[in-house]
mmCIF file of C-alpha atoms in Angstrom:
data_model
loop_
_atom_site.group_PDB
_atom_site.id
_atom_site.type_symbol
_atom_site.label_atom_id
_atom_site.label_comp_id
_atom_site.label_asym_id
_atom_site.label_seq_id
_atom_site.Cartn_x
_atom_site.Cartn_y
_atom_site.Cartn_z
ATOM 1 C CA UNK A 1 32.485 -27.416 37.157
ATOM 2 C CA UNK A 2 35.904 -28.057 38.586
ATOM 3 C CA UNK A 3 36.883 -27.094 42.130
ATOM 4 C CA UNK A 4 40.385 -26.211 40.933
ATOM 5 C CA UNK A 5 40.987 -22.488 40.418
ATOM 6 C CA UNK A 6 41.350 -21.396 36.815
ATOM 7 C CA UNK A 7 44.195 -19.248 35.585
ATOM 8 C CA UNK A 8 42.011 -16.164 35.877
ATOM 9 C CA UNK A 9 41.146 -16.917 39.508
ATOM 10 C CA UNK A 10 44.442 -18.339 40.714
ATOM 11 C CA UNK A 11 46.310 -16.420 43.388
ATOM 12 C CA UNK A 12 49.245 -14.468 41.945
ATOM 13 C CA UNK A 13 52.555 -16.213 42.428
ATOM 14 C CA UNK A 14 55.171 -14.395 44.447
ATOM 15 C CA UNK A 15 58.433 -13.853 42.665
ATOM 16 C CA UNK A 16 61.826 -14.642 44.055
ATOM 17 C CA UNK A 17 61.028 -16.100 47.480
ATOM 18 C CA UNK A 18 64.015 -18.427 47.816
ATOM 19 C CA UNK A 19 66.062 -16.361 45.372
ATOM 20 C CA UNK A 20 65.597 -13.238 47.490
ATOM 21 C CA UNK A 21 66.763 -15.099 50.580
ATOM 22 C CA UNK A 22 69.844 -16.451 48.797
ATOM 23 C CA UNK A 23 70.658 -12.993 47.393
ATOM 24 C CA UNK A 24 70.247 -11.499 50.866
ATOM 25 C CA UNK A 25 72.603 -14.043 52.410
ATOM 26 C CA UNK A 26 75.146 -13.542 49.615
ATOM 27 C CA UNK A 27 74.849 -9.759 50.018
ATOM 28 C CA UNK A 28 75.576 -10.002 53.764
ATOM 29 C CA UNK A 29 78.479 -12.394 53.073
ATOM 30 C CA UNK A 30 79.957 -9.990 50.494
ATOM 31 C CA UNK A 31 79.600 -7.024 52.842
ATOM 32 C CA UNK A 32 81.168 -8.926 55.745
ATOM 33 C CA UNK A 33 84.108 -10.008 53.581
ATOM 34 C CA UNK A 34 84.621 -6.437 52.347
ATOM 35 C CA UNK A 35 84.400 -5.099 55.913
ATOM 36 C CA UNK A 36 87.047 -7.599 57.038
ATOM 37 C CA UNK A 37 89.211 -6.589 54.074
ATOM 38 C CA UNK A 38 88.884 -2.962 55.221
ATOM 39 C CA UNK A 39 89.828 -3.940 58.772
ATOM 40 C CA UNK A 40 92.909 -5.943 57.756
ATOM 41 C CA UNK A 41 94.205 -3.173 55.482
ATOM 42 C CA UNK A 42 93.616 -0.461 58.100
ATOM 43 C CA UNK A 43 95.272 -2.611 60.770
ATOM 44 C CA UNK A 44 98.352 -3.329 58.648
ATOM 45 C CA UNK A 45 98.769 0.211 57.242
ATOM 46 C CA UNK A 46 101.036 1.637 59.988
ATOM 47 C CA UNK A 47 103.517 -1.229 59.525
ATOM 48 C CA UNK A 48 103.961 -0.251 55.860
ATOM 49 C CA UNK A 49 104.334 3.527 56.219
ATOM 50 C CA UNK A 50 108.121 3.235 55.818
ATOM 51 C CA UNK A 51 107.855 1.663 52.359
ATOM 52 C CA UNK A 52 107.523 4.774 50.250
ATOM 53 C CA UNK A 53 108.159 6.591 47.013
ATOM 54 C CA UNK A 54 105.815 9.539 46.445
ATOM 55 C CA UNK A 55 103.099 7.615 48.302
ATOM 56 C CA UNK A 56 103.655 5.062 51.044
ATOM 57 C CA UNK A 57 102.419 1.507 50.997
ATOM 58 C CA UNK A 58 100.670 2.311 54.279
ATOM 59 C CA UNK A 59 98.707 5.074 52.545
ATOM 60 C CA UNK A 60 97.770 2.665 49.750
ATOM 61 C CA UNK A 61 96.524 0.243 52.418
ATOM 62 C CA UNK A 62 94.423 3.053 53.941
ATOM 63 C CA UNK A 63 92.950 3.829 50.523
ATOM 64 C CA UNK A 64 92.109 0.139 50.050
ATOM 65 C CA UNK A 65 90.514 0.090 53.519
ATOM 66 C CA UNK A 66 88.348 3.088 52.645
ATOM 67 C CA UNK A 67 87.315 1.658 49.283
ATOM 68 C CA UNK A 68 86.460 -1.698 50.865
ATOM 69 C CA UNK A 69 84.400 -0.046 53.598
ATOM 70 C CA UNK A 70 82.510 2.019 50.994
ATOM 71 C CA UNK A 71 81.943 -1.109 48.874
ATOM 72 C CA UNK A 72 80.550 -2.969 51.904
ATOM 73 C CA UNK A 73 78.082 -0.146 52.554
ATOM 74 C CA UNK A 74 77.006 0.023 48.909
ATOM 75 C CA UNK A 75 76.411 -3.728 48.767
ATOM 76 C CA UNK A 76 74.232 -3.595 51.877
ATOM 77 C CA UNK A 77 72.442 -0.277 51.494
ATOM 78 C CA UNK A 78 72.305 0.800 47.845
ATOM 79 C CA UNK A 79 71.909 -2.691 46.316
ATOM 80 C CA UNK A 80 72.237 -1.623 42.695
ATOM 81 C CA UNK A 81 74.270 -2.979 39.801
ATOM 82 C CA UNK A 82 76.818 -0.153 39.934
ATOM 83 C CA UNK A 83 77.384 -0.637 43.673
ATOM 84 C CA UNK A 84 77.831 -4.378 43.229
ATOM 85 C CA UNK A 85 80.178 -3.784 40.265
ATOM 86 C CA UNK A 86 82.214 -1.310 42.340
ATOM 87 C CA UNK A 87 82.442 -3.866 45.173
ATOM 88 C CA UNK A 88 83.556 -6.581 42.744
ATOM 89 C CA UNK A 89 86.214 -4.273 41.271
ATOM 90 C CA UNK A 90 87.551 -3.356 44.724
ATOM 91 C CA UNK A 91 87.735 -6.995 45.839
ATOM 92 C CA UNK A 92 89.124 -8.343 42.544
ATOM 93 C CA UNK A 93 91.641 -5.518 42.236
ATOM 94 C CA UNK A 94 92.828 -5.960 45.812
ATOM 95 C CA UNK A 95 93.164 -9.718 45.382
ATOM 96 C CA UNK A 96 94.987 -9.376 42.062
ATOM 97 C CA UNK A 97 97.457 -6.837 43.460
ATOM 98 C CA UNK A 98 98.083 -8.898 46.586
ATOM 99 C CA UNK A 99 98.856 -11.998 44.524
ATOM 100 C CA UNK A 100 101.007 -10.115 41.986
ATOM 101 C CA UNK A 101 103.104 -8.478 44.711
ATOM 102 C CA UNK A 102 103.403 -11.809 46.504
ATOM 103 C CA UNK A 103 104.828 -13.646 43.481
ATOM 104 C CA UNK A 104 106.338 -10.958 41.209
ATOM 105 C CA UNK A 105 108.973 -8.360 42.029
ATOM 106 C CA UNK A 106 107.408 -5.558 40.018
ATOM 107 C CA UNK A 107 109.723 -2.873 41.340
ATOM 108 C CA UNK A 108 108.880 0.808 41.688
ATOM 109 C CA UNK A 109 106.070 1.982 39.397
ATOM 110 C CA UNK A 110 105.966 5.766 39.157
ATOM 111 C CA UNK A 111 104.808 7.130 42.512
ATOM 112 C CA UNK A 112 104.153 3.646 43.914
ATOM 113 C CA UNK A 113 106.770 1.858 46.020
ATOM 114 C CA UNK A 114 108.099 -1.626 45.407
ATOM 115 C CA UNK A 115 105.575 -3.704 47.363
ATOM 116 C CA UNK A 116 107.082 -7.119 46.636
ATOM 117 C CA UNK A 117 106.690 -9.305 49.725
ATOM 118 C CA UNK A 118 107.307 -13.000 48.978
ATOM 119 C CA UNK A 119 106.097 -14.347 52.317
ATOM 120 C CA UNK A 120 102.778 -15.448 53.762
ATOM 121 C CA UNK A 121 101.637 -14.525 57.265
ATOM 122 C CA UNK A 122 98.321 -14.716 59.101
ATOM 123 C CA UNK A 123 96.708 -11.402 58.163
ATOM 124 C CA UNK A 124 97.921 -11.664 54.578
ATOM 125 C CA UNK A 125 96.368 -15.121 54.243
ATOM 126 C CA UNK A 126 93.156 -13.908 55.862
ATOM 127 C CA UNK A 127 93.060 -10.968 53.450
ATOM 128 C CA UNK A 128 93.385 -13.322 50.467
ATOM 129 C CA UNK A 129 90.536 -15.431 51.839
ATOM 130 C CA UNK A 130 88.126 -12.548 52.474
ATOM 131 C CA UNK A 131 88.925 -10.878 49.145
ATOM 132 C CA UNK A 132 88.303 -14.183 47.332
ATOM 133 C CA UNK A 133 84.970 -14.595 49.150
ATOM 134 C CA UNK A 134 84.032 -11.009 48.238
ATOM 135 C CA UNK A 135 84.946 -11.593 44.569
ATOM 136 C CA UNK A 136 82.789 -14.729 44.354
ATOM 137 C CA UNK A 137 79.869 -13.221 46.299
ATOM 138 C CA UNK A 138 79.785 -9.986 44.302
ATOM 139 C CA UNK A 139 80.150 -11.932 41.041
ATOM 140 C CA UNK A 140 77.050 -13.899 42.074
ATOM 141 C CA UNK A 141 75.190 -10.632 42.736
ATOM 142 C CA UNK A 142 76.204 -9.312 39.317
ATOM 143 C CA UNK A 143 75.329 -12.473 37.393
ATOM 144 C CA UNK A 144 72.077 -13.435 39.103
ATOM 145 C CA UNK A 145 70.173 -10.151 39.062
ATOM 146 C CA UNK A 146 66.425 -9.896 39.550
ATOM 147 C CA UNK A 147 64.770 -9.110 36.214
ATOM 148 C CA UNK A 148 62.606 -6.265 37.415
ATOM 149 C CA UNK A 149 65.253 -4.356 39.390
ATOM 150 C CA UNK A 150 66.639 -1.051 38.170
ATOM 151 C CA UNK A 151 70.321 -1.288 37.298
ATOM 152 C CA UNK A 152 71.384 2.112 38.593
#
């Protein structure tokens, strides 16, 4: 008789030890990046209130700040596919719009003002960095999902 445990007597293996830690770290990183995105947009909003059509660029920045703050909370607290997808969409959309309005003079689009600003400055560069980190982190959360977790 062997002293090694058989399959029937072996201790059950725990799932996701290192994977859970990595996902937790990535989740905190995504939430921190989204929170910083919210801060930068809220901080810059008053400077852009004068750029306006039916809605001001400052108001659009406030909306982005609110969406980013909500996304950060969902990533940390709700931890479901839809919350992670929402966070990815907020970060990717914000990054895409920032880059488009940095390099392309789109002009006025309906109620939205012309937000073309072909310069870089500190908070704008920081916003690009944190939005890029949030996009990558939330993409990781969406791609590498635990098998047994509910999606919604």
